[in-house]
Every structure is written in structure tokens, then in C-alpha cells.
Amino acid sequence: GAVVSQHPSRVICKSGTSVKIECRSLDFQATTMFWYRQFPKQSLMLMATSNEGSKATYEQGVEKDKFLINHASLTLSTLTVTSAHPEDSSFYICSARGQGRGTEAFFGQGTRLTVV
Amino acid sequence: AQSVTQLGSHVSVSEGALVLLRCNYSSSVPPYLFWYVQYPNQGLQLLLKYTSAATLVKGINGFEAEFKKSETSFHLTKPSAHMSDAAEYFCAVSGLTKTSYDKVIFGPGTSLSVIP
């Protein structure tokens, strides 16, 4: 299957700082990327959908000014957690889909964010 | 709107026994259905997918699932459990518009334990 690389895999930051997470499709063009958040022992909660060159579409209840998503190219999307607080600590996972590749979404390995 | 339910947040089976993980979906359009597996602190790996072809779908690691439209189900089975099958399993649905912009909606997950 196609490869989606997510970086970093683990990050610890101080409260009030911002953290950027990258999601790259390595061998295909990702027309659409999805960002999920996962709390321990829970399912994946879709945060937003980003289409290359367009503004991201956020799910209800997700603060767009808090979680900045940029999908500037067909192989890269970034999620920036701004002014992070301890309650933002979570596992963040991206996935990518490309047109012409059926409906399968390929997932990154996730980023464990800890805000202290 | 689409949604997924998974009956049983936790399932335990003995090594060598049948594995049955239940998934029911709700969709107003013909769905695409997926089963993913997640190991601790990792991303998701696709086990198998249904995309309106054969209703019995075979996946990796000996897993298979059967799409039953009349029951709106897509249960995951494996004839003989292996210790390495212990993980979290997620059923997912998409297919709203059959484009790459489709959201992938996840069920709550089922944690599978395999007893030696």
C-alpha cells in the first residue's frame, strides 16, 4: 500500500507554545488529507478534512483557530496546535487519500503530543 | 449521515479459537466499509475493505468480513486466533459522494485479547 509519513512521532512542549505536525504522502498525490485525534482507549475523532489548495473543513466543536491546518501541496499537510494546553495532549493521526486510487485512506503512524 | 457501531468494546478469545468482531453501519448511500487494526501507540493498518464488489472480503493475516446489506452488518472473522492478533480493531465507513473527499467515519473500536 501507499505510504504516509507523519512527523514527529512524539513531542513534548510547554504550555502556551505551538507545535507543528507534518503529514506527507510519499508515493502518491494526496488530494485530501484528514486529521484525527484519539484519546486513550477511544476511537478516532475526525477533526478536519483538508483539500489541497483549499481551506480545511472543520468538524463541529473543533476550534479552527486552535488547530491550524494547511494543505499547501499534494504531498504535504500540516497541523499546528497553537497555544497548546495540557488538555490538548493526545494522539494525533493523519490520513491521506488520492483521486483515482479508490476509496482507501492511508494512515500515518501518529504523533503523541504531551503538553506540560 | 453515516455512522458505525461496534458491539462489544472488549472481546476475549482463546488462542486458536474463532474471532468474531461485530460491526453495523448506517448509511443513506451504498457504503464503502473498512476494518482497521491498531497496535499501541501506532497508526492504523488496513485489514480489508468492501467497495461494492464481492460481499465476502478476504484481508490480511487471515481475516475476512462479509457485507450483509439486509442486516447492515460487516462483521470481521478469523477462524483461529493468534497471540499477535491482540490489538484494537476499528470498523469504518465512507462513500458519501464516491470522490476522494469522502470522510472516513470510525466506530468506537473493539479491543481484542487473546488468551494463551
PDB file of N, CA and C in Angstrom, chain A residues 10 31-32 34 36 38 41-44 46 49 51 57 59 91 93 95 97-110 112, chain B residues 6 32 34 36 38 40-46 49-51 88 90-91 94-95 98-109 111:
ATOM      1  N   ARG A  10       6.615  11.748  18.331  1.00  0.00           N
ATOM      2  CA  ARG A  10       6.371  12.078  19.741  1.00  0.00           C
ATOM      3  C   ARG A  10       6.931  13.474  19.992  1.00  0.00           C
ATOM      4  N   THR A  31      -4.938  14.142  -2.643  1.00  0.00           N
ATOM      5  CA  THR A  31      -5.888  15.218  -2.898  1.00  0.00           C
ATOM      6  C   THR A  31      -6.548  15.665  -1.602  1.00  0.00           C
ATOM      7  N   THR A  32      -6.791  14.717  -0.742  1.00  0.00           N
ATOM      8  CA  THR A  32      -7.469  15.011   0.516  1.00  0.00           C
ATOM      9  C   THR A  32      -6.708  14.385   1.666  1.00  0.00           C
ATOM     10  N   PHE A  34      -6.920  13.959   6.033  1.00  0.00           N
ATOM     11  CA  PHE A  34      -7.789  14.020   7.194  1.00  0.00           C
ATOM     12  C   PHE A  34      -6.927  14.039   8.459  1.00  0.00           C
ATOM     13  N   TYR A  36      -7.131  13.373  12.575  1.00  0.00           N
ATOM     14  CA  TYR A  36      -7.911  12.764  13.641  1.00  0.00           C
ATOM     15  C   TYR A  36      -7.205  12.983  14.976  1.00  0.00           C
ATOM     16  N   GLN A  38      -7.156  11.132  18.865  1.00  0.00           N
ATOM     17  CA  GLN A  38      -7.537   9.910  19.568  1.00  0.00           C
ATOM     18  C   GLN A  38      -7.138  10.004  21.023  1.00  0.00           C
ATOM     19  N   LYS A  41      -7.756   4.725  24.772  1.00  0.00           N
ATOM     20  CA  LYS A  41      -8.814   3.722  24.779  1.00  0.00           C
ATOM     21  C   LYS A  41     -10.071   4.182  24.047  1.00  0.00           C
ATOM     22  N   GLN A  42      -9.939   5.142  23.179  1.00  0.00           N
ATOM     23  CA  GLN A  42     -11.098   5.624  22.441  1.00  0.00           C
ATOM     24  C   GLN A  42     -10.860   5.561  20.936  1.00  0.00           C
ATOM     25  N   SER A  43     -11.914   5.844  20.208  1.00  0.00           N
ATOM     26  CA  SER A  43     -11.827   5.789  18.758  1.00  0.00           C
ATOM     27  C   SER A  43     -11.214   7.065  18.203  1.00  0.00           C
ATOM     28  N   LEU A  44     -11.086   7.089  16.910  1.00  0.00           N
ATOM     29  CA  LEU A  44     -10.543   8.269  16.237  1.00  0.00           C
ATOM     30  C   LEU A  44     -11.665   9.277  16.015  1.00  0.00           C
ATOM     31  N   LEU A  46     -12.660  12.553  14.008  1.00  0.00           N
ATOM     32  CA  LEU A  46     -12.258  13.379  12.878  1.00  0.00           C
ATOM     33  C   LEU A  46     -12.276  14.837  13.290  1.00  0.00           C
ATOM     34  N   THR A  49     -11.000  18.013   7.543  1.00  0.00           N
ATOM     35  CA  THR A  49     -10.663  17.491   6.219  1.00  0.00           C
ATOM     36  C   THR A  49     -10.006  18.610   5.430  1.00  0.00           C
ATOM     37  N   ASN A  51      -8.387  19.757   1.723  1.00  0.00           N
ATOM     38  CA  ASN A  51      -8.197  19.513   0.294  1.00  0.00           C
ATOM     39  C   ASN A  51      -7.100  20.432  -0.203  1.00  0.00           C
ATOM     40  N   THR A  57     -11.903  21.984   6.155  1.00  0.00           N
ATOM     41  CA  THR A  57     -13.265  21.915   6.687  1.00  0.00           C
ATOM     42  C   THR A  57     -13.207  21.250   8.051  1.00  0.00           C
ATOM     43  N   GLU A  59     -14.687  19.843  11.689  1.00  0.00           N
ATOM     44  CA  GLU A  59     -15.861  19.205  12.279  1.00  0.00           C
ATOM     45  C   GLU A  59     -16.413  20.097  13.397  1.00  0.00           C
ATOM     46  N   PHE A  91      -3.194  11.822  21.022  1.00  0.00           N
ATOM     47  CA  PHE A  91      -2.569  11.144  19.887  1.00  0.00           C
ATOM     48  C   PHE A  91      -3.239  11.693  18.633  1.00  0.00           C
ATOM     49  N   ILE A  93      -3.521  11.676  14.488  1.00  0.00           N
ATOM     50  CA  ILE A  93      -3.242  10.810  13.342  1.00  0.00           C
ATOM     51  C   ILE A  93      -3.737  11.476  12.068  1.00  0.00           C
ATOM     52  N   SER A  95      -4.444  11.006   7.819  1.00  0.00           N
ATOM     53  CA  SER A  95      -4.617  10.031   6.748  1.00  0.00           C
ATOM     54  C   SER A  95      -4.757  10.772   5.430  1.00  0.00           C
ATOM     55  N   ARG A  97      -5.835  10.467   1.140  1.00  0.00           N
ATOM     56  CA  ARG A  97      -6.464   9.774   0.024  1.00  0.00           C
ATOM     57  C   ARG A  97      -6.161  10.550  -1.237  1.00  0.00           C
ATOM     58  N   GLY A  98      -6.075   9.811  -2.348  1.00  0.00           N
ATOM     59  CA  GLY A  98      -5.830  10.460  -3.619  1.00  0.00           C
ATOM     60  C   GLY A  98      -6.893  10.083  -4.627  1.00  0.00           C
ATOM     61  N   GLN A  99      -7.240  10.992  -5.505  1.00  0.00           N
ATOM     62  CA  GLN A  99      -8.198  10.668  -6.557  1.00  0.00           C
ATOM     63  C   GLN A  99      -7.623   9.608  -7.468  1.00  0.00           C
ATOM     64  N   GLY A 100      -8.497   8.747  -7.909  1.00  0.00           N
ATOM     65  CA  GLY A 100      -8.063   7.688  -8.814  1.00  0.00           C
ATOM     66  C   GLY A 100      -7.448   6.513  -8.084  1.00  0.00           C
ATOM     67  N   ARG A 101      -7.475   6.526  -6.775  1.00  0.00           N
ATOM     68  CA  ARG A 101      -6.901   5.418  -6.031  1.00  0.00           C
ATOM     69  C   ARG A 101      -7.975   4.667  -5.253  1.00  0.00           C
ATOM     70  N   GLY A 102      -9.164   4.727  -5.692  1.00  0.00           N
ATOM     71  CA  GLY A 102     -10.243   4.071  -4.965  1.00  0.00           C
ATOM     72  C   GLY A 102     -10.609   4.863  -3.743  1.00  0.00           C
ATOM     73  N   THR A 103     -11.103   4.188  -2.746  1.00  0.00           N
ATOM     74  CA  THR A 103     -11.570   4.909  -1.581  1.00  0.00           C
ATOM     75  C   THR A 103     -10.739   4.646  -0.342  1.00  0.00           C
ATOM     76  N   GLU A 104      -9.654   3.976  -0.482  1.00  0.00           N
ATOM     77  CA  GLU A 104      -8.842   3.645   0.683  1.00  0.00           C
ATOM     78  C   GLU A 104      -8.078   4.853   1.169  1.00  0.00           C
ATOM     79  N   ALA A 105      -8.073   5.038   2.472  1.00  0.00           N
ATOM     80  CA  ALA A 105      -7.271   6.085   3.094  1.00  0.00           C
ATOM     81  C   ALA A 105      -6.065   5.430   3.756  1.00  0.00           C
ATOM     82  N   PHE A 106      -4.921   6.036   3.586  1.00  0.00           N
ATOM     83  CA  PHE A 106      -3.693   5.519   4.185  1.00  0.00           C
ATOM     84  C   PHE A 106      -3.335   6.395   5.380  1.00  0.00           C
ATOM     85  N   PHE A 107      -2.898   5.741   6.436  1.00  0.00           N
ATOM     86  CA  PHE A 107      -2.696   6.455   7.691  1.00  0.00           C
ATOM     87  C   PHE A 107      -1.224   6.629   8.035  1.00  0.00           C
ATOM     88  N   GLY A 108      -0.944   7.769   8.651  1.00  0.00           N
ATOM     89  CA  GLY A 108       0.366   7.963   9.235  1.00  0.00           C
ATOM     90  C   GLY A 108       0.467   7.181  10.532  1.00  0.00           C
ATOM     91  N   GLN A 109       1.649   7.201  11.122  1.00  0.00           N
ATOM     92  CA  GLN A 109       1.881   6.436  12.337  1.00  0.00           C
ATOM     93  C   GLN A 109       1.454   7.169  13.594  1.00  0.00           C
ATOM     94  N   GLY A 110       1.021   8.407  13.442  1.00  0.00           N
ATOM     95  CA  GLY A 110       0.514   9.131  14.598  1.00  0.00           C
ATOM     96  C   GLY A 110       1.586   9.938  15.302  1.00  0.00           C
ATOM     97  N   ARG A 112       2.287  11.517  19.195  1.00  0.00           N
ATOM     98  CA  ARG A 112       1.886  11.603  20.604  1.00  0.00           C
ATOM     99  C   ARG A 112       2.306  12.978  21.114  1.00  0.00           C
TER     100      ARG A 112
ATOM    101  N   GLN B   6     -20.006  -0.747  16.933  1.00  0.00           N
ATOM    102  CA  GLN B   6     -19.308  -1.999  17.148  1.00  0.00           C
ATOM    103  C   GLN B   6     -19.785  -2.569  18.476  1.00  0.00           C
ATOM    104  N   TYR B  32     -18.937   2.254   1.514  1.00  0.00           N
ATOM    105  CA  TYR B  32     -17.669   1.555   1.461  1.00  0.00           C
ATOM    106  C   TYR B  32     -17.314   1.268   2.919  1.00  0.00           C
ATOM    107  N   PHE B  34     -14.684  -0.628   5.912  1.00  0.00           N
ATOM    108  CA  PHE B  34     -13.292  -0.983   6.157  1.00  0.00           C
ATOM    109  C   PHE B  34     -13.145  -1.560   7.573  1.00  0.00           C
ATOM    110  N   TYR B  36      -9.883  -1.737  10.236  1.00  0.00           N
ATOM    111  CA  TYR B  36      -8.503  -1.355  10.501  1.00  0.00           C
ATOM    112  C   TYR B  36      -8.067  -1.976  11.832  1.00  0.00           C
ATOM    113  N   GLN B  38      -5.164  -1.470  15.010  1.00  0.00           N
ATOM    114  CA  GLN B  38      -4.223  -0.528  15.605  1.00  0.00           C
ATOM    115  C   GLN B  38      -3.508  -1.183  16.772  1.00  0.00           C
ATOM    116  N   PRO B  40      -0.671  -0.630  19.945  1.00  0.00           N
ATOM    117  CA  PRO B  40      -0.437   0.502  20.870  1.00  0.00           C
ATOM    118  C   PRO B  40       0.514   1.546  20.319  1.00  0.00           C
ATOM    119  N   ASN B  41       0.098   2.794  20.416  1.00  0.00           N
ATOM    120  CA  ASN B  41       0.913   3.948  20.009  1.00  0.00           C
ATOM    121  C   ASN B  41       1.331   3.895  18.539  1.00  0.00           C
ATOM    122  N   GLN B  42       0.502   3.296  17.733  1.00  0.00           N
ATOM    123  CA  GLN B  42       0.789   3.253  16.304  1.00  0.00           C
ATOM    124  C   GLN B  42      -0.404   3.744  15.505  1.00  0.00           C
ATOM    125  N   GLY B  43      -0.169   3.967  14.223  1.00  0.00           N
ATOM    126  CA  GLY B  43      -1.262   4.339  13.341  1.00  0.00           C
ATOM    127  C   GLY B  43      -2.133   3.145  13.017  1.00  0.00           C
ATOM    128  N   LEU B  44      -2.951   3.300  11.997  1.00  0.00           N
ATOM    129  CA  LEU B  44      -3.879   2.244  11.628  1.00  0.00           C
ATOM    130  C   LEU B  44      -3.408   1.498  10.399  1.00  0.00           C
ATOM    131  N   GLN B  45      -3.660   0.206  10.398  1.00  0.00           N
ATOM    132  CA  GLN B  45      -3.336  -0.629   9.258  1.00  0.00           C
ATOM    133  C   GLN B  45      -4.622  -1.215   8.699  1.00  0.00           C
ATOM    134  N   LEU B  46      -4.791  -1.107   7.399  1.00  0.00           N
ATOM    135  CA  LEU B  46      -5.993  -1.642   6.770  1.00  0.00           C
ATOM    136  C   LEU B  46      -5.948  -3.158   6.735  1.00  0.00           C
ATOM    137  N   LYS B  49     -11.279  -4.266   2.958  1.00  0.00           N
ATOM    138  CA  LYS B  49     -12.259  -3.247   2.598  1.00  0.00           C
ATOM    139  C   LYS B  49     -13.325  -3.836   1.677  1.00  0.00           C
ATOM    140  N   TYR B  50     -14.520  -3.296   1.774  1.00  0.00           N
ATOM    141  CA  TYR B  50     -15.618  -3.634   0.883  1.00  0.00           C
ATOM    142  C   TYR B  50     -15.955  -2.405   0.060  1.00  0.00           C
ATOM    143  N   THR B  51     -15.937  -2.590  -1.260  1.00  0.00           N
ATOM    144  CA  THR B  51     -16.242  -1.449  -2.130  1.00  0.00           C
ATOM    145  C   THR B  51     -17.231  -1.832  -3.215  1.00  0.00           C
ATOM    146  N   GLU B  88      -6.375  -3.340  18.881  1.00  0.00           N
ATOM    147  CA  GLU B  88      -7.642  -2.615  18.791  1.00  0.00           C
ATOM    148  C   GLU B  88      -8.106  -2.677  17.346  1.00  0.00           C
ATOM    149  N   PHE B  90     -10.939  -1.383  14.475  1.00  0.00           N
ATOM    150  CA  PHE B  90     -11.911  -0.346  14.150  1.00  0.00           C
ATOM    151  C   PHE B  90     -12.605  -0.664  12.830  1.00  0.00           C
ATOM    152  N   CYS B  91     -13.920  -0.566  12.869  1.00  0.00           N
ATOM    153  CA  CYS B  91     -14.709  -0.636  11.655  1.00  0.00           C
ATOM    154  C   CYS B  91     -14.953   0.796  11.187  1.00  0.00           C
ATOM    155  N   SER B  94     -17.332   4.919   4.677  1.00  0.00           N
ATOM    156  CA  SER B  94     -17.263   6.141   3.877  1.00  0.00           C
ATOM    157  C   SER B  94     -18.084   5.904   2.626  1.00  0.00           C
ATOM    158  N   GLY B  95     -18.080   6.889   1.736  1.00  0.00           N
ATOM    159  CA  GLY B  95     -18.783   6.675   0.476  1.00  0.00           C
ATOM    160  C   GLY B  95     -19.894   7.644   0.209  1.00  0.00           C
ATOM    161  N   LYS B  98     -18.519   9.270  -3.282  1.00  0.00           N
ATOM    162  CA  LYS B  98     -17.650   8.467  -4.128  1.00  0.00           C
ATOM    163  C   LYS B  98     -16.536   9.298  -4.760  1.00  0.00           C
ATOM    164  N   THR B  99     -16.099  10.302  -4.068  1.00  0.00           N
ATOM    165  CA  THR B  99     -14.912  11.049  -4.510  1.00  0.00           C
ATOM    166  C   THR B  99     -13.853  10.922  -3.435  1.00  0.00           C
ATOM    167  N   SER B 100     -12.728  11.475  -3.697  1.00  0.00           N
ATOM    168  CA  SER B 100     -11.663  11.360  -2.707  1.00  0.00           C
ATOM    169  C   SER B 100     -11.901  12.276  -1.527  1.00  0.00           C
ATOM    170  N   TYR B 101     -12.966  13.043  -1.542  1.00  0.00           N
ATOM    171  CA  TYR B 101     -13.227  13.938  -0.417  1.00  0.00           C
ATOM    172  C   TYR B 101     -14.029  13.253   0.679  1.00  0.00           C
ATOM    173  N   ASP B 102     -14.378  11.984   0.467  1.00  0.00           N
ATOM    174  CA  ASP B 102     -15.206  11.302   1.453  1.00  0.00           C
ATOM    175  C   ASP B 102     -14.546  11.266   2.811  1.00  0.00           C
ATOM    176  N   LYS B 103     -15.346  11.483   3.826  1.00  0.00           N
ATOM    177  CA  LYS B 103     -14.857  11.293   5.180  1.00  0.00           C
ATOM    178  C   LYS B 103     -14.842   9.813   5.480  1.00  0.00           C
ATOM    179  N   VAL B 104     -13.913   9.397   6.293  1.00  0.00           N
ATOM    180  CA  VAL B 104     -13.904   8.039   6.826  1.00  0.00           C
ATOM    181  C   VAL B 104     -14.330   8.149   8.278  1.00  0.00           C
ATOM    182  N   ILE B 105     -15.470   7.563   8.585  1.00  0.00           N
ATOM    183  CA  ILE B 105     -16.029   7.641   9.939  1.00  0.00           C
ATOM    184  C   ILE B 105     -15.758   6.325  10.648  1.00  0.00           C
ATOM    185  N   PHE B 106     -15.214   6.419  11.837  1.00  0.00           N
ATOM    186  CA  PHE B 106     -14.813   5.230  12.567  1.00  0.00           C
ATOM    187  C   PHE B 106     -15.828   4.849  13.641  1.00  0.00           C
ATOM    188  N   GLY B 107     -15.921   3.559  13.866  1.00  0.00           N
ATOM    189  CA  GLY B 107     -16.669   3.066  15.004  1.00  0.00           C
ATOM    190  C   GLY B 107     -15.859   3.233  16.280  1.00  0.00           C
ATOM    191  N   PRO B 108     -16.440   2.901  17.411  1.00  0.00           N
ATOM    192  CA  PRO B 108     -15.774   3.113  18.705  1.00  0.00           C
ATOM    193  C   PRO B 108     -14.611   2.177  18.976  1.00  0.00           C
ATOM    194  N   GLY B 109     -14.513   1.115  18.204  1.00  0.00           N
ATOM    195  CA  GLY B 109     -13.400   0.196  18.383  1.00  0.00           C
ATOM    196  C   GLY B 109     -13.729  -0.976  19.286  1.00  0.00           C
ATOM    197  N   SER B 111     -11.476  -3.872  21.476  1.00  0.00           N
ATOM    198  CA  SER B 111     -10.179  -4.345  21.920  1.00  0.00           C
ATOM    199  C   SER B 111     -10.212  -5.865  22.000  1.00  0.00           C
TER     200      SER B 111
END
